[in-house]
Coordinates of C-alpha atoms in Angstrom, one line a residue:
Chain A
X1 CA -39.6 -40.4 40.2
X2 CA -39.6 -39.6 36.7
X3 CA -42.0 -37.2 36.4
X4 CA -39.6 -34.9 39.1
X5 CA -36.8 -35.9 37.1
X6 CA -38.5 -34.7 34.0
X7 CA -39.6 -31.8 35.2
X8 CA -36.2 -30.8 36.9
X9 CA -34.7 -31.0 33.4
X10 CA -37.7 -28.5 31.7
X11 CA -36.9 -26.4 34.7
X12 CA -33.2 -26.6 33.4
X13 CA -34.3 -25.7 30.3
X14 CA -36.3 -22.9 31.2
X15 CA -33.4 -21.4 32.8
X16 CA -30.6 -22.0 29.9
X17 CA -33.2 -20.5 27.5
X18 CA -33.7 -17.6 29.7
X19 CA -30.0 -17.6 29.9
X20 CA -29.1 -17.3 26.5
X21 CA -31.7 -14.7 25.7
X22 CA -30.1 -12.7 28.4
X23 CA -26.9 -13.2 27.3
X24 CA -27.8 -12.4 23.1
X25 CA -30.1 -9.2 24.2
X26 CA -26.8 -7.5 26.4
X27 CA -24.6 -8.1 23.7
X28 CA -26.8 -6.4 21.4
X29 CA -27.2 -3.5 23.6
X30 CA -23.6 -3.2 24.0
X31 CA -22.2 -3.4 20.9
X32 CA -25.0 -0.9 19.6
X33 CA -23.9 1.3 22.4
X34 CA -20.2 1.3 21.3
X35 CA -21.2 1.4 17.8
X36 CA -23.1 4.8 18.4
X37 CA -20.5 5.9 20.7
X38 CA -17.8 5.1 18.1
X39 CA -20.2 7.0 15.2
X40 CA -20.4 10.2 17.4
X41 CA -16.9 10.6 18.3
X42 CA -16.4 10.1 14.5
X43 CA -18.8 12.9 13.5
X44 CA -17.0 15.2 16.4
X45 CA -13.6 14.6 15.2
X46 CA -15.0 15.0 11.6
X47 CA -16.5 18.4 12.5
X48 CA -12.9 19.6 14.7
X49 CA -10.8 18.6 11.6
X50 CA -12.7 20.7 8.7
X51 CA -13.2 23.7 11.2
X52 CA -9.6 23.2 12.2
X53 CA -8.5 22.9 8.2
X54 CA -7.6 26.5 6.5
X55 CA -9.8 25.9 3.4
X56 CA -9.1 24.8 0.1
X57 CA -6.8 26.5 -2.2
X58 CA -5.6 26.0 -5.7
X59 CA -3.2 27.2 -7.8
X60 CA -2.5 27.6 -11.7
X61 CA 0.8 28.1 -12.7
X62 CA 2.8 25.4 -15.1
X63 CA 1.7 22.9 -12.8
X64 CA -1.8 22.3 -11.0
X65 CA -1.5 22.3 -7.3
X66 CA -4.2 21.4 -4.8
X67 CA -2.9 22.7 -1.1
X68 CA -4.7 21.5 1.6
X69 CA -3.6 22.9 5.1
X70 CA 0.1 21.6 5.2
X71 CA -0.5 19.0 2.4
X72 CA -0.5 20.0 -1.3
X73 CA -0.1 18.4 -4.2
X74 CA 0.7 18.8 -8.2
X75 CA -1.2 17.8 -10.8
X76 CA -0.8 17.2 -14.6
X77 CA -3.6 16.2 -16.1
X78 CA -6.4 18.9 -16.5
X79 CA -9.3 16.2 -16.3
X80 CA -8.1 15.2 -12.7
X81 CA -7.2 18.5 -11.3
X82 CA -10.9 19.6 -12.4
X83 CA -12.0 16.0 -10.8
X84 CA -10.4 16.5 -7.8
X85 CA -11.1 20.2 -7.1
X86 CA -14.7 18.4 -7.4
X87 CA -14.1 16.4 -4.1
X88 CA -15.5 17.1 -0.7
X89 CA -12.2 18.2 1.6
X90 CA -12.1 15.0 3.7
X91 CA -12.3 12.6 1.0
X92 CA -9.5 15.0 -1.0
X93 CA -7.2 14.6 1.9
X94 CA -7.4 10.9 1.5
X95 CA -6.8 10.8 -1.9
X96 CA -3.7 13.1 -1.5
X97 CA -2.5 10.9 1.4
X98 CA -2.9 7.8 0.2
X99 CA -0.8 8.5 -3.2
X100 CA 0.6 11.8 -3.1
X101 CA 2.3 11.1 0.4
X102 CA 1.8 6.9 0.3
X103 CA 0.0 6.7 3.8
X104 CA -1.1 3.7 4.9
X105 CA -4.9 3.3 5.4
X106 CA -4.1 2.4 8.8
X107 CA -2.1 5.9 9.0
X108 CA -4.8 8.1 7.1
X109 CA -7.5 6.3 9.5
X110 CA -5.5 6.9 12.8
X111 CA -4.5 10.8 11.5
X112 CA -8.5 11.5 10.7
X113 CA -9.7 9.7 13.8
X114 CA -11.7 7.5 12.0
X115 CA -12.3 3.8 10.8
X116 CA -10.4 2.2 8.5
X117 CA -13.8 1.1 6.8
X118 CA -14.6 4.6 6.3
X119 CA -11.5 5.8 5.1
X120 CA -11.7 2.6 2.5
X121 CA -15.3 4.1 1.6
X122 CA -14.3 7.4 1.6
X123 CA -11.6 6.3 -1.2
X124 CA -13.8 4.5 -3.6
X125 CA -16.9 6.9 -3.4
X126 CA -13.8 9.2 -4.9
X127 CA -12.7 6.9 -7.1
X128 CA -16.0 6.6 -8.3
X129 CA -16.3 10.4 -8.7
X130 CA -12.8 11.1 -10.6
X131 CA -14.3 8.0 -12.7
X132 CA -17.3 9.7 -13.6
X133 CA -15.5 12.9 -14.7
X134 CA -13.0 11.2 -16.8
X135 CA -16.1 9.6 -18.5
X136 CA -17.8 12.7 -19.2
X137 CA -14.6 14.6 -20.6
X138 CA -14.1 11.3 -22.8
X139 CA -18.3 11.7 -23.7
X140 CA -17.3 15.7 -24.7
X141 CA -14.1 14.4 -27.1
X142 CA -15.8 12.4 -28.7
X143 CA -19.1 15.0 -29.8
X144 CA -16.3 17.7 -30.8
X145 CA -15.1 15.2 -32.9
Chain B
X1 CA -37.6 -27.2 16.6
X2 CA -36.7 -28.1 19.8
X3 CA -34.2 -27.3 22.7
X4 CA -33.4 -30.5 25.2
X5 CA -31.7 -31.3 27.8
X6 CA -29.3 -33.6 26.1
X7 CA -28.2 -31.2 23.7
X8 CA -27.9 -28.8 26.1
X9 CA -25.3 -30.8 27.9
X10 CA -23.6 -31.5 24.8
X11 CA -23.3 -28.1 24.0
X12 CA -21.8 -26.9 27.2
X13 CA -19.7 -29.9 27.1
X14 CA -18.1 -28.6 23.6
X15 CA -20.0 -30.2 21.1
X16 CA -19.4 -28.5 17.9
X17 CA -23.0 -29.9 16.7
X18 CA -25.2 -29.2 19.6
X19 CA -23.6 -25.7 19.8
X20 CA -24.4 -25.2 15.8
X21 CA -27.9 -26.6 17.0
X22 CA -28.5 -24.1 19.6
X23 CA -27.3 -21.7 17.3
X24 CA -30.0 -22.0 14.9
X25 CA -32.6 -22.7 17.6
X26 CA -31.7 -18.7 18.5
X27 CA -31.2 -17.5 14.7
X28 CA -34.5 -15.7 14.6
X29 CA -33.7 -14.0 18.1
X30 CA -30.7 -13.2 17.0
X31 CA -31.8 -11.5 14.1
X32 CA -34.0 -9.5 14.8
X33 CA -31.8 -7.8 18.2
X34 CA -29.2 -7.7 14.9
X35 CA -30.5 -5.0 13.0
X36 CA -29.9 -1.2 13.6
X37 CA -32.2 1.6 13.7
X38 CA -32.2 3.5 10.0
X39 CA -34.5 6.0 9.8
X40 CA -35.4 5.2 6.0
X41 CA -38.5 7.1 4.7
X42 CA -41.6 5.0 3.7
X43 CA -40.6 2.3 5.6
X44 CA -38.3 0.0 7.9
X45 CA -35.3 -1.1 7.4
X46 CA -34.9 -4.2 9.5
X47 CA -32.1 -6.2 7.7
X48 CA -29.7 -8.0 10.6
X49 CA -26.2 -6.7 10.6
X50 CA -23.7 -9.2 9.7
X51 CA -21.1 -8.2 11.7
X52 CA -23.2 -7.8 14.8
X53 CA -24.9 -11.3 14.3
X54 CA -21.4 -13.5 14.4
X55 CA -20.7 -10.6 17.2
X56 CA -23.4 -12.1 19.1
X57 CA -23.4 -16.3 18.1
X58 CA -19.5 -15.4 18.9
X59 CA -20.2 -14.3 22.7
X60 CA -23.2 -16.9 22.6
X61 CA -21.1 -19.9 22.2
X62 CA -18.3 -18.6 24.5
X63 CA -21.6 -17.6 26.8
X64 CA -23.0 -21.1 26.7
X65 CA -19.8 -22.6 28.1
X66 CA -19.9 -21.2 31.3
X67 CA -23.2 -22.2 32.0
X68 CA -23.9 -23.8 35.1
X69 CA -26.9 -25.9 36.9
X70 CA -28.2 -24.2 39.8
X71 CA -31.1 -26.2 41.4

C-alpha cells in the first residue's frame, strides 16, 4: 500500500518535472522567435528609412544648419555643428528630434519603427560622441595656449 | 536539491515559498535556455539574458498553477 502510494507520487513528480521543462523550453523558443522577428523588422525598417532619407546637407551661412529630409536644425557653436555633422544619420535624427523638435522617446521610437531601448542607446552612444569632440577641441585650446 | 511531492502541492496551491523553491530547483535550466546566440570571435558567449529569465520564471509560476494530476 505504501510502496504504490509512493510510487504514484514519483510518477507525479516525473510528470510535473517533465511539465515544467516543457513549459520553460517553449517560452524560450518563443520569446527568441519574437525577439528575432522584432530585430529583423527593425533592421528592414532601418534600411527603408535611410534609402527613403534625401541625404545629409549642411549649410554655412551666419548660422550652422544641419537639414535632414524635412527636419533641419541651427546651430551655434562650431564644436557641436562639427560634432554633429560627425554622427551617423539615424542617430542625428534622434538628436535633432529629441531637442530641436522635443519628441518624446516614445514619439521618436514609434516615427523610426524601432524600440524605445534603441532609440535611448542610439542617444547616449551620441552623447558620448559629441562628448568626445568637445574634449578634444578643449585638448587643442589648451596646446595653442 | 530535491523536488517532492509536498512542495509540489504547495506550489500549485500558491505558496509563495515552494514556488521560490521550485524556482531555484529550475535556475540552472533556466539559464542556460536564457542566453542568446552571439557570434563572438574566440569564443562563446553564453551569459543568460535577464530579461528573458524573469520572462520565463514569470510564465513558470503562472505555468505551475494550472497544473493538474492526471493518473
Amino acid at each position: 500500500m505504501n510502496g504504490s502510494s509512493l510510487s504514484r507520487e514519483e510518477r507525479l513528480c516525473a510528470m510535473f518535472d517533465s511539465y515544467c521543462k516543457k513549459v520553460i523550453s517553449n517560452e524560450s523558443k518563443n520569446y527568441k522567435r519574437l525577439h528575432y522577428r522584432r530585430k529583423k523588422y527593425e533592421l528592414i525598417k532601418e534600411v527603408e528609412f535611410i534609402n527613403s532619407l534625401e541625404g545629409v546637407s549642411s549649410e554655412r551661412n551666419d548660422t550652422l544648419k544641419i537639414n535632414l529630409g524635412k527636419f533641419s536644425c541651427e546651430i551655434q557653436d562650431e564644436t557641436l555643428y562639427k560634432a554633429m555633422l560627425l554622427l551617423p544619420t539615424k542617430h542625428l535624427l534622434i538628436i535633432v528630434l529629441s531637442y530641436w523638435y522635443d519628441w518624446k522617446k516614445k514619439e521618436i521610437s514609434s516615427y523610426l519603427g524601432l524600440d524605445a531601448k534603441t532609440v535611448y542607446n542610439y542617444r547616449k552612444k551620441s552623447f558620448e560622441l559629441i562628448k568626445k569632440c568637445f574634449t578634444e577641441e578643449s585638448n587643442k585650446n589648451e596646446t595653442k595656449l | 536539491m530535491r523536488l517532492n511531492y509536498e512542495k509540489i502541492k504547495q506550489a500549485i496551491g500558491g505558496c509563495c515559498k515552494s514556488q521560490e523553491y521550485i524556482l531555484e530547483y529550475y535556475d540552472e535550466y533556466i539559464n542556460a535556455l536564457s542566453s542568446f546566440d552571439h557570434n563572438v570571435p574566440g569564443g562563446e558567449n553564453k551569459k543568460p539574458d535577464a530579461d528573458l529569465k524573469s520572462h520565463i520564471q514569470c510564465k513558470l509560476i503562472t505555468a505551475i498553477k494550472k497544473w493538474e494530476e492526471r493518473i
